[in-house]
Tab-separated table of C-alpha atoms in Angstrom:
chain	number	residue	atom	x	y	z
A	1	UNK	CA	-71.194	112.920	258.060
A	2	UNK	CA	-68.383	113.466	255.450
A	3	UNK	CA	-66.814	110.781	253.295
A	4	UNK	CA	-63.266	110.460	251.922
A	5	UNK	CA	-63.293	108.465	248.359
A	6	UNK	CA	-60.030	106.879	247.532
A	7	UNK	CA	-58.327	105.310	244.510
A	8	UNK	CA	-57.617	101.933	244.409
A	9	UNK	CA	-54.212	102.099	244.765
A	10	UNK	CA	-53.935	103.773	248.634
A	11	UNK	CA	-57.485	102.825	249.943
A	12	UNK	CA	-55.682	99.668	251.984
A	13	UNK	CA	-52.806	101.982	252.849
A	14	UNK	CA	-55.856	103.828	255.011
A	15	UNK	CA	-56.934	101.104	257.082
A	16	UNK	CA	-55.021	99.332	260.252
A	17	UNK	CA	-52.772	96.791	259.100
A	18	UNK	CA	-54.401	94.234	261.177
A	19	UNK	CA	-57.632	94.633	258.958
A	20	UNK	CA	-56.176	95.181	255.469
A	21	UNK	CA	-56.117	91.140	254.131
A	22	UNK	CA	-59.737	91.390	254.914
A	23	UNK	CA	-60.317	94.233	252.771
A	24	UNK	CA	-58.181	92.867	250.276
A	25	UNK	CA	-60.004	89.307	250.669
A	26	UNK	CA	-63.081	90.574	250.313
A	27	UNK	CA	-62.455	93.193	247.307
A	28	UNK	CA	-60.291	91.021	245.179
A	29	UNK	CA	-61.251	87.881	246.116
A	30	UNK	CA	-64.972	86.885	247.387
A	31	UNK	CA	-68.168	86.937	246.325
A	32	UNK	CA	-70.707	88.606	248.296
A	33	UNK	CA	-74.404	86.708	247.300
A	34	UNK	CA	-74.325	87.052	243.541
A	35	UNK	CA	-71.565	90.059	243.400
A	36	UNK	CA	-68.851	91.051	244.671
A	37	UNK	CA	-67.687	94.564	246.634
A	38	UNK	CA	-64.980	96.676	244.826
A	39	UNK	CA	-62.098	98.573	246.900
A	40	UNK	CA	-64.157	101.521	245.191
A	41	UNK	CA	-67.055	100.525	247.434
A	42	UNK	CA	-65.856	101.639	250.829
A	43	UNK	CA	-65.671	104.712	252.294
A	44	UNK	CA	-64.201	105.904	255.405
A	45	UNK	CA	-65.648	108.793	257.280
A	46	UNK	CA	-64.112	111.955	258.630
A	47	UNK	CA	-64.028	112.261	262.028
A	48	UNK	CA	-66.813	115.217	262.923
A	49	UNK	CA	-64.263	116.889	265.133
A	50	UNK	CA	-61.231	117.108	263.322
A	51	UNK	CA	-63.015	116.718	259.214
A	52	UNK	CA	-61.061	120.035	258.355
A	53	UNK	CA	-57.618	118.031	259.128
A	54	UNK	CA	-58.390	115.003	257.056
A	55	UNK	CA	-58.000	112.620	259.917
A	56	UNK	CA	-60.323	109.787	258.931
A	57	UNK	CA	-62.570	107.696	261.148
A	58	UNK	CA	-60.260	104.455	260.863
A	59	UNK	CA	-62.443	102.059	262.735
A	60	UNK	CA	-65.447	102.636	261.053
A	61	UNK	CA	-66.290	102.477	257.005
A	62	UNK	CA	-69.259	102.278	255.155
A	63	UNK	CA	-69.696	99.692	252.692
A	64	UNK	CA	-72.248	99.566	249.110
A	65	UNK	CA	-73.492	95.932	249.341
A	66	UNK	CA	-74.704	94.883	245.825
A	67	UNK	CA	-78.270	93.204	246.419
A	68	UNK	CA	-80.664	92.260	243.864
A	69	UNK	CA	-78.847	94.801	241.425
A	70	UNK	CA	-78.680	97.541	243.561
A	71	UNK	CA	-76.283	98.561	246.367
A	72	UNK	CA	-76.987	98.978	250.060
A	73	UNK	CA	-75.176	100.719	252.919
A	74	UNK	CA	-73.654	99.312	255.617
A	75	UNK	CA	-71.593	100.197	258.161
A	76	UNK	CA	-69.219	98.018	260.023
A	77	UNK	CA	-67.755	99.735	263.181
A	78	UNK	CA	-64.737	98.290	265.229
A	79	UNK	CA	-63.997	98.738	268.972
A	80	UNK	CA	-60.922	101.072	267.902
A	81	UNK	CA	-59.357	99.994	271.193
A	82	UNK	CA	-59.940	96.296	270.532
A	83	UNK	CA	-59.903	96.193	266.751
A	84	UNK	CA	-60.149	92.286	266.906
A	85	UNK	CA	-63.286	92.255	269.111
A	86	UNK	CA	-66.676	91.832	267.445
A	87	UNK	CA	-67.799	94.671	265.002
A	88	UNK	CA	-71.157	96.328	265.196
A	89	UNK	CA	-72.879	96.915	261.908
A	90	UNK	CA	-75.609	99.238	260.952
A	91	UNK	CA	-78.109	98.789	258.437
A	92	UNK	CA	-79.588	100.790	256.397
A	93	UNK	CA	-82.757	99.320	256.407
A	94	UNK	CA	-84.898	100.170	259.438
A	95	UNK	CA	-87.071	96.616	258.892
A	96	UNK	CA	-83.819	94.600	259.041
A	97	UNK	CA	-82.449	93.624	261.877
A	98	UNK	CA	-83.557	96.473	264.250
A	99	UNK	CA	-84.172	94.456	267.361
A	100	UNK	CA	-82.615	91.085	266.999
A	101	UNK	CA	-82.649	88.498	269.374
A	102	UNK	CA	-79.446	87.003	270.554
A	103	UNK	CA	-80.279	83.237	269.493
A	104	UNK	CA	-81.830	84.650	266.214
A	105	UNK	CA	-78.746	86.114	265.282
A	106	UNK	CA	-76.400	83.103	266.601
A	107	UNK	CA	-78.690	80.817	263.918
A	108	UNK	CA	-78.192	82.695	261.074
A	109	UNK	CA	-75.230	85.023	260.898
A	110	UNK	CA	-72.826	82.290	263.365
A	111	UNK	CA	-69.539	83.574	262.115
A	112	UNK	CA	-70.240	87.058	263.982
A	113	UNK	CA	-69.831	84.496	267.442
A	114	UNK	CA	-67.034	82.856	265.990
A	115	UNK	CA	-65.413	86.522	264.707
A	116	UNK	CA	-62.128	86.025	264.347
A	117	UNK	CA	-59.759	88.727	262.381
A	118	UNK	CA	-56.378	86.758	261.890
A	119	UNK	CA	-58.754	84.597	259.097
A	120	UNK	CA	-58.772	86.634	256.235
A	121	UNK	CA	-62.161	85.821	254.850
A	122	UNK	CA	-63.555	86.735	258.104
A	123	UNK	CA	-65.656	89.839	257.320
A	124	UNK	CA	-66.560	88.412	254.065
A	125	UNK	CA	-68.163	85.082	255.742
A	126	UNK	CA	-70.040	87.634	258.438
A	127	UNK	CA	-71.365	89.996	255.129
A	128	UNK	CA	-72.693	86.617	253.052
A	129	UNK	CA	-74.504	85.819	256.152
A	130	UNK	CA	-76.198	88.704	256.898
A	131	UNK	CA	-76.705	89.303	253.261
A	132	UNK	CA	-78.419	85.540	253.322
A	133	UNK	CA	-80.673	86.672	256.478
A	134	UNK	CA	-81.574	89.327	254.157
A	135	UNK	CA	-82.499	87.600	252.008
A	136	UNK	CA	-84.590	85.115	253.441
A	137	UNK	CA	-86.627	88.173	254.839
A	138	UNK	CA	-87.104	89.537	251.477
A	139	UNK	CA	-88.542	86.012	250.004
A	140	UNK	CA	-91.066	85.398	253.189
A	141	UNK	CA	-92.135	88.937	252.687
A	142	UNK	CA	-93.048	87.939	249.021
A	143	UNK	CA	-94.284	84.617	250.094
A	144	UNK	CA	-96.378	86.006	253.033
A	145	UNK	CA	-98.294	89.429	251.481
A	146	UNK	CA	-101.097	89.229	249.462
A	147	UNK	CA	-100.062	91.581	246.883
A	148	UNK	CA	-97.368	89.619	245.976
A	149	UNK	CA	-99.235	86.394	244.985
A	150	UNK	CA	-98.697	86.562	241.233
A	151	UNK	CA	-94.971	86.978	241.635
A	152	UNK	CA	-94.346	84.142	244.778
A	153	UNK	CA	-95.900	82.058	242.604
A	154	UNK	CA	-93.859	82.847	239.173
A	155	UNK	CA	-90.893	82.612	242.370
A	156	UNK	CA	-91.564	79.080	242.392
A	157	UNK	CA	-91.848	78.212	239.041
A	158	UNK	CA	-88.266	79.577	238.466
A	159	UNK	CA	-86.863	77.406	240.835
A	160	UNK	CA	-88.137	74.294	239.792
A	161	UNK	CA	-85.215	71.970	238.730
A	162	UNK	CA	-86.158	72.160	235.145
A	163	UNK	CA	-85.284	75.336	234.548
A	164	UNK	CA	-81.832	74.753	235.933
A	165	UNK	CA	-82.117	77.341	238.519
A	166	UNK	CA	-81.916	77.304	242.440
A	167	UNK	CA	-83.386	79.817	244.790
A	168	UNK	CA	-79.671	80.596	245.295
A	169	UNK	CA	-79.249	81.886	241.815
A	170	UNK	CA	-81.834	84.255	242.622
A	171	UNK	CA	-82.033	87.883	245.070
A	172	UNK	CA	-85.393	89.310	245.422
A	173	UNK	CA	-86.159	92.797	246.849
A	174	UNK	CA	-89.672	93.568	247.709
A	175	UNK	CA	-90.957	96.881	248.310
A	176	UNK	CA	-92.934	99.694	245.868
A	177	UNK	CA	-91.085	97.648	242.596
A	178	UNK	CA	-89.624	93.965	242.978
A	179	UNK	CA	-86.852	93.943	242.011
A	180	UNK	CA	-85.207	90.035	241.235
A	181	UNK	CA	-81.870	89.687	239.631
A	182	UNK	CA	-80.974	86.112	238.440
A	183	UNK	CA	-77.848	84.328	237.530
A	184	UNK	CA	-78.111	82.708	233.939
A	185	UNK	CA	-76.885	79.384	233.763
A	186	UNK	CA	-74.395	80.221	230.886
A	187	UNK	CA	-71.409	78.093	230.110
A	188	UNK	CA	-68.446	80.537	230.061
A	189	UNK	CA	-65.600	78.224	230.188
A	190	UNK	CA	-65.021	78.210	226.639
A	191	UNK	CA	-64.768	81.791	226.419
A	192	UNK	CA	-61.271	83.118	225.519
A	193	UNK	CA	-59.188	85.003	228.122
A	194	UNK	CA	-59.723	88.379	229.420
A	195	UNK	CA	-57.304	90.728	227.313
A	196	UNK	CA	-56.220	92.366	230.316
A	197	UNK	CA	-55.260	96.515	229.543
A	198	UNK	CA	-52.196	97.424	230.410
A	199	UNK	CA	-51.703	100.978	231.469
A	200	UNK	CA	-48.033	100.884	233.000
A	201	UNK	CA	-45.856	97.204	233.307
A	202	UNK	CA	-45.541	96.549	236.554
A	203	UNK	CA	-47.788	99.014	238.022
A	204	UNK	CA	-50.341	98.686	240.798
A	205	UNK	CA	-52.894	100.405	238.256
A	206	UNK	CA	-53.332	97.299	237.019
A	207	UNK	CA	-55.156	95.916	239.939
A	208	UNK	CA	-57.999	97.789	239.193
A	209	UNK	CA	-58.677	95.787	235.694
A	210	UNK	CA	-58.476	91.969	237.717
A	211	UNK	CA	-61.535	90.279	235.782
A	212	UNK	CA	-62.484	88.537	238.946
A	213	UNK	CA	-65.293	85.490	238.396
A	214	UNK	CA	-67.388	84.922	235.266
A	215	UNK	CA	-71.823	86.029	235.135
A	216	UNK	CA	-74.190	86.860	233.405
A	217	UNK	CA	-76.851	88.177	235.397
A	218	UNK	CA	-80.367	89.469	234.555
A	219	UNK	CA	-82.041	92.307	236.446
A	220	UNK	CA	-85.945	92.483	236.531
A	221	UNK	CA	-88.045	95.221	237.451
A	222	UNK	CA	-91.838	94.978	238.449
A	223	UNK	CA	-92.760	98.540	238.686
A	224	UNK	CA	-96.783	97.351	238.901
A	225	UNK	CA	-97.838	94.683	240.540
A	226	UNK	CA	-100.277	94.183	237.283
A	227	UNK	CA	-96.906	93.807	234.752
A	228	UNK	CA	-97.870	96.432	232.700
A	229	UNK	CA	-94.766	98.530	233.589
A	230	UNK	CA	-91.464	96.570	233.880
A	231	UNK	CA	-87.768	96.763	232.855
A	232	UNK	CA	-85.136	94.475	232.231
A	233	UNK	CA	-81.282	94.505	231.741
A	234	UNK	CA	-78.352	93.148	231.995
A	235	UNK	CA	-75.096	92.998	234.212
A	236	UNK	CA	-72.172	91.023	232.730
A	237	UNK	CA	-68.647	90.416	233.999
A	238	UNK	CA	-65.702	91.609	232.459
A	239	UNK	CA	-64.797	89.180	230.197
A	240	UNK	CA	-68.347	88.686	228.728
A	241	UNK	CA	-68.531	92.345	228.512
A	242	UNK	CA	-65.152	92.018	226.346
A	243	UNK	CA	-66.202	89.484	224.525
A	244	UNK	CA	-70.302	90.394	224.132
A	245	UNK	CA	-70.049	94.461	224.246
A	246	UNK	CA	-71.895	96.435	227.271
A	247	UNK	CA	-74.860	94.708	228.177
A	248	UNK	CA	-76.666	98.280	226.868
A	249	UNK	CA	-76.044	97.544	223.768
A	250	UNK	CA	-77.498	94.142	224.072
A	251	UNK	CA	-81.215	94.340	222.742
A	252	UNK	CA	-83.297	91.951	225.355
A	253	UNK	CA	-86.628	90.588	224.421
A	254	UNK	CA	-89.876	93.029	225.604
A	255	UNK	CA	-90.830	91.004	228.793
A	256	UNK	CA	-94.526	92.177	228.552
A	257	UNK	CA	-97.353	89.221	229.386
A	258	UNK	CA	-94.284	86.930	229.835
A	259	UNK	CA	-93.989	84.294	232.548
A	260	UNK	CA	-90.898	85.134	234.440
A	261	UNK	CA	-89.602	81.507	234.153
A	262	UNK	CA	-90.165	81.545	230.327
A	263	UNK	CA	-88.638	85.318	229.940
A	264	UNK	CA	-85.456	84.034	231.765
A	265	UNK	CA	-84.969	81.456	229.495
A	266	UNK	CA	-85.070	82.971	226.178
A	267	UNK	CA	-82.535	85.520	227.540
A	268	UNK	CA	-80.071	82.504	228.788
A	269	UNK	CA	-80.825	81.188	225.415
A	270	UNK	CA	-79.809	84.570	223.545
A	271	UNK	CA	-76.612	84.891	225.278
A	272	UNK	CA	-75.661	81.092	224.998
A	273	UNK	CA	-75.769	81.373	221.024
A	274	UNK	CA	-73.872	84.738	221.411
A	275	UNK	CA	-71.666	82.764	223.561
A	276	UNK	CA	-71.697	79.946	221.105
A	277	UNK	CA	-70.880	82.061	217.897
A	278	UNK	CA	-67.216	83.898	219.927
A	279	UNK	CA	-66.249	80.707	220.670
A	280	UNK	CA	-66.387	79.242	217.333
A	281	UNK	CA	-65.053	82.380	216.191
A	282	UNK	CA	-62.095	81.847	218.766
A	283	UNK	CA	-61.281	78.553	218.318
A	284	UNK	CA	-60.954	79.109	214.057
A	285	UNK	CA	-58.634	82.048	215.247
A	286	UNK	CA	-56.789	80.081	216.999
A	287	UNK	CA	-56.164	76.602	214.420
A	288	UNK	CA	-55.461	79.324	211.357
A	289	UNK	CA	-52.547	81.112	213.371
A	290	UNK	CA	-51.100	77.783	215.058
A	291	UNK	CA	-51.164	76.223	211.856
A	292	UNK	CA	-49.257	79.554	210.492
A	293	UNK	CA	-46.974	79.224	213.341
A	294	UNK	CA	-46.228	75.396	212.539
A	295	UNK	CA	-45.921	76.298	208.537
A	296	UNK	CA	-43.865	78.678	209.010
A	297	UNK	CA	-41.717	77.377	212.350
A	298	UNK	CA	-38.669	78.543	211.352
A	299	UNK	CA	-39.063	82.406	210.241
A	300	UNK	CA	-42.313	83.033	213.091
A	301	UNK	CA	-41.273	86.518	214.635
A	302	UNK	CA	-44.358	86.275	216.900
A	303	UNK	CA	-47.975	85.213	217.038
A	304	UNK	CA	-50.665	86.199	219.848
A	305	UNK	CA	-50.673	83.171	221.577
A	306	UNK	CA	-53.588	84.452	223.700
A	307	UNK	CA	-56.542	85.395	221.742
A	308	UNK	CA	-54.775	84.418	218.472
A	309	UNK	CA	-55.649	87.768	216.113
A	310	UNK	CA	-52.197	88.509	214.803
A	311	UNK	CA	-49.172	86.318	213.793
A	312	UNK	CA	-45.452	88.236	211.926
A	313	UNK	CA	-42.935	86.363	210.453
A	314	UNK	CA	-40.170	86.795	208.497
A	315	UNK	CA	-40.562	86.121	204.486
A	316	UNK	CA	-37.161	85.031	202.391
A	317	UNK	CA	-36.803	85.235	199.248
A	318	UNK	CA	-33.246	82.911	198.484
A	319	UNK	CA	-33.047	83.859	195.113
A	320	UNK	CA	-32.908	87.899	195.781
A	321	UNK	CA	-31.123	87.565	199.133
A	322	UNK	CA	-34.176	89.923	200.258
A	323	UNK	CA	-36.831	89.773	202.700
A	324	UNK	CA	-39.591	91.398	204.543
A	325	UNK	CA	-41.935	90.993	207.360
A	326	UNK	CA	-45.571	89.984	206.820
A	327	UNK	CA	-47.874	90.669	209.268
A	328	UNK	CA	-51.481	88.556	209.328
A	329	UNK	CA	-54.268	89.853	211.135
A	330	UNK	CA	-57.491	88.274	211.832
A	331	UNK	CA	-60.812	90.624	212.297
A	332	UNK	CA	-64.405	89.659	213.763
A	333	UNK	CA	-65.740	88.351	211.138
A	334	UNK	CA	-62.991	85.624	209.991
A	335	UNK	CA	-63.299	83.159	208.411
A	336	UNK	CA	-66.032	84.714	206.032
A	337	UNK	CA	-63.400	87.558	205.636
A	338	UNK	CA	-60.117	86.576	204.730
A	339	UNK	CA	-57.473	88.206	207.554
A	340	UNK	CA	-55.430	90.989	206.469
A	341	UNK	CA	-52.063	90.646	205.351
A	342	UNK	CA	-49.586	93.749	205.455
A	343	UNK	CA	-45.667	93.645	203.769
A	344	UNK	CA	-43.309	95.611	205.618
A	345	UNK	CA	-39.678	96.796	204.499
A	346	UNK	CA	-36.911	98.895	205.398
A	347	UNK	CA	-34.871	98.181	202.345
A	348	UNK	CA	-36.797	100.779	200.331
A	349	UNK	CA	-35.023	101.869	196.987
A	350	UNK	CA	-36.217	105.301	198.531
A	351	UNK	CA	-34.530	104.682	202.151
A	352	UNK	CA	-38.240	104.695	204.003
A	353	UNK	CA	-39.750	101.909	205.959
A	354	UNK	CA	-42.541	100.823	204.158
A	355	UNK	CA	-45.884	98.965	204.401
A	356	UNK	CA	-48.132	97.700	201.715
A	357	UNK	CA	-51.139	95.218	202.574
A	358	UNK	CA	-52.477	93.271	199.748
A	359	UNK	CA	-55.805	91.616	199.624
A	360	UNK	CA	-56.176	89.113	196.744
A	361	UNK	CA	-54.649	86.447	197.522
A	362	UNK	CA	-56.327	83.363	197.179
A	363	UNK	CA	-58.803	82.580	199.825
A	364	UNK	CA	-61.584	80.393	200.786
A	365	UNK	CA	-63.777	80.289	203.656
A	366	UNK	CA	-64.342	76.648	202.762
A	367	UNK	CA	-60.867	75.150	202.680
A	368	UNK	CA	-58.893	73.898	205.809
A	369	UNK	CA	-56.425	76.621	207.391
A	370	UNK	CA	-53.048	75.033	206.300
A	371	UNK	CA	-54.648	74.663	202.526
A	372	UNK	CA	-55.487	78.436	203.044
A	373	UNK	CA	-52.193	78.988	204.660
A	374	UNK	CA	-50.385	77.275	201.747
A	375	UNK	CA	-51.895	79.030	198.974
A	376	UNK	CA	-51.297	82.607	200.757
A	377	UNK	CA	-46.961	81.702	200.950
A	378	UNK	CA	-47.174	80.623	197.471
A	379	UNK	CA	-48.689	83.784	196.475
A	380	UNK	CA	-46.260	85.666	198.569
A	381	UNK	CA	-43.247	84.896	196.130
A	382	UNK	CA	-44.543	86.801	193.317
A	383	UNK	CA	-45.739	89.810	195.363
A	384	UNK	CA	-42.600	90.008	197.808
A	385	UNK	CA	-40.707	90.733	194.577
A	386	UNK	CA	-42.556	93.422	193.017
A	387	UNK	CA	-42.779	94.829	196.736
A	388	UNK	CA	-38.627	94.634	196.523
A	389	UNK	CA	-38.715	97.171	193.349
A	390	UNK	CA	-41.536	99.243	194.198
A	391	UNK	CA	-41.015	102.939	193.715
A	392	UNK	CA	-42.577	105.840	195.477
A	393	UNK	CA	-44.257	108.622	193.149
């Protein structure tokens, strides 16, 4: 069977209208278990007959189901005379769900009886539900087999209320590895905002950079059932990702001869106090360059008023009738480091816009921001003048 990719941009353009808001509900705005399902996670068949035409298989796409840090395929196929009677889905796991009972099904996946496509979260609600069934068959199987003991056990130590985490902060997938992934209980509210790239204003490119929710989670890999082979790493959301750098560059403890409850918590631990330590940064960012922007109300060009690493304004010297802009820029490891501060002119004796950044001002890591603040504008006065009657070699 061939598969058309698409961008993000067009993929909705290939469905039926009457099922586009629930692809766009459940790309840009649910959560499917611990994840979520990307517009770049469908695909939409060619029709056998007519592949060498391009004429796709509308009522019928495959989906990549994130599970327990991997992704499964499903199908979901429509009656594509009906397209708001039931769907069928296929699995593509041949223990799961290959002769269901009617009643069985009705108990644990009810929204595919109450299917109805005008609700937008519709698919979504039937996908979590199935994806819960799953689930649950996955945890019995490690509850239930022998060979599993250690790790059922280790299971249930996890999900004990004192280490903060519930069964569902946790997908399991048994079979030659386990494979858990768990949600760490990390506090991301503090975080500042996801700098969000812009590629062109007012484009639909930038749907493709929407942050969505806030995770952290950690992937574990049994690959013997004795622990002496295992891996472990990390999936983060955008904005930690922004904030932390790509969870591969994020050295995790060696999980060898470690409980799983006790490995889990020394990694929540390490990311809360990397957590901890942007914040603080952030919030210092942010006093320094609203206290700039207070000081210096009435000549403030512009400040980031986001993730507060830059602020211009205008510097006037009344005595000269001259001034220039001066640019302060905060870097990553403020306050230790004193931010940068850069002149800028175009009333060069030479005719040239020029820049100059000078660095020894008076500074202290110590002081409050507005003492700081104060000391750099007095120092400005001197240097804005030489800066007037510089000269280029």
């Amino acid at each position: 069977m061939e598969e058309a990719s698409f961008s993000t941009d067009n993929i909705l353009s290939n469905f039926p209208s009457c099922l586009r808001k629930n692809i766009e509900e459940l790309c840009l705005r649910s959560k499917i278990g611990l994840s979520s399902i990307t517009l770049n996670d469908i695909t939409i068949p060619k029709i056998s007959c007519a592949a060498q035409y391009g004429i796709l298989d509308n009522f019928h796409f495959i989906l990549k189901v994130p599970y327990a840090g991997k992704k499964m395929k499903w199908e979901v196929i429509f009656d594509p005379e009906d397209f708001f009677f039931t769907p069928d889905f296929l699995f593509n796991d041949d223990e799961f769900l290959e002769n269901p009972q009617y009643d069985y099904l009705m108990d644990n996946v009810p929204s595919l009886n109450n299917w109805d496509l005008k609700n937008p979260q519709a698919l979504a609600k039937v996908l979590n539900e199935f994806l819960g069934l799953y689930k649950k068959l996955q945890v019995e199987k490690l509850r239930t087999e022998n060979i599993y003991s250690r790790y059922w056990e280790e299971y249930e130590a996890l999900t004990t209320k004192e280490s903060g985490i519930g069964p569902e902060q946790i997908e399991v997938q048994v079979g030659n590895n386990i494979d858990f992934l768990v949600s760490l209980p990390v506090d991301c509210s503090a975080l500042p905002p996801y700098a969000q790239p812009v590629i062109f204003r007012n484009s639909p490119h930038n749907e493709g950079y929407n942050p969505g929710f806030d995770f952290a989670h950690l992937k574990i890999t049994i690959l013997e059932l004795d622990g002496a082979r295992t891996n472990a790493s990390l999936q983060l959301s955008p904005r930690l990702m922004q904030v932390l750098g790509p969870s591969k560059n994020i050295n995790l403890p060696s999980f060898q001869n470690m409980a799983l409850v006790t490995y889990v918590d020394s990694v929540s631990k390490m990311i809360e106090t990397r957590i901890a330590a942007v914040v603080d940064h952030y919030v210092k960012k942010k006093v320094y360059i609203v206290n700039m922007a207070a000081m210096c109300s009435k000549s403030i060009i512009e400040y980031d008023a986001e993730n507060f690493n830059k602020a211009v304004f205008l510097y006037d010297d009344d005595d000269d009738e001259y001034n220039c802009l001066v640019t302060v820029s905060i870097g990553a490891k403020f306050p230790q480091e004193k931010p940068t501060v850069q002149l800028s002119s175009i009333y060069c004796q030479d005719s040239k816009f020029c820049n100059e950044t000078i660095d020894k001002y008076p500074y202290k890591p110590s002081h409050k921001p507005e003492v700081n603040i104060e000391h750099l504008l007095e120092y400005l006065g001197d240097v804005v003048k030489k800066f007037k009657c510089h000269k280029h070699k």
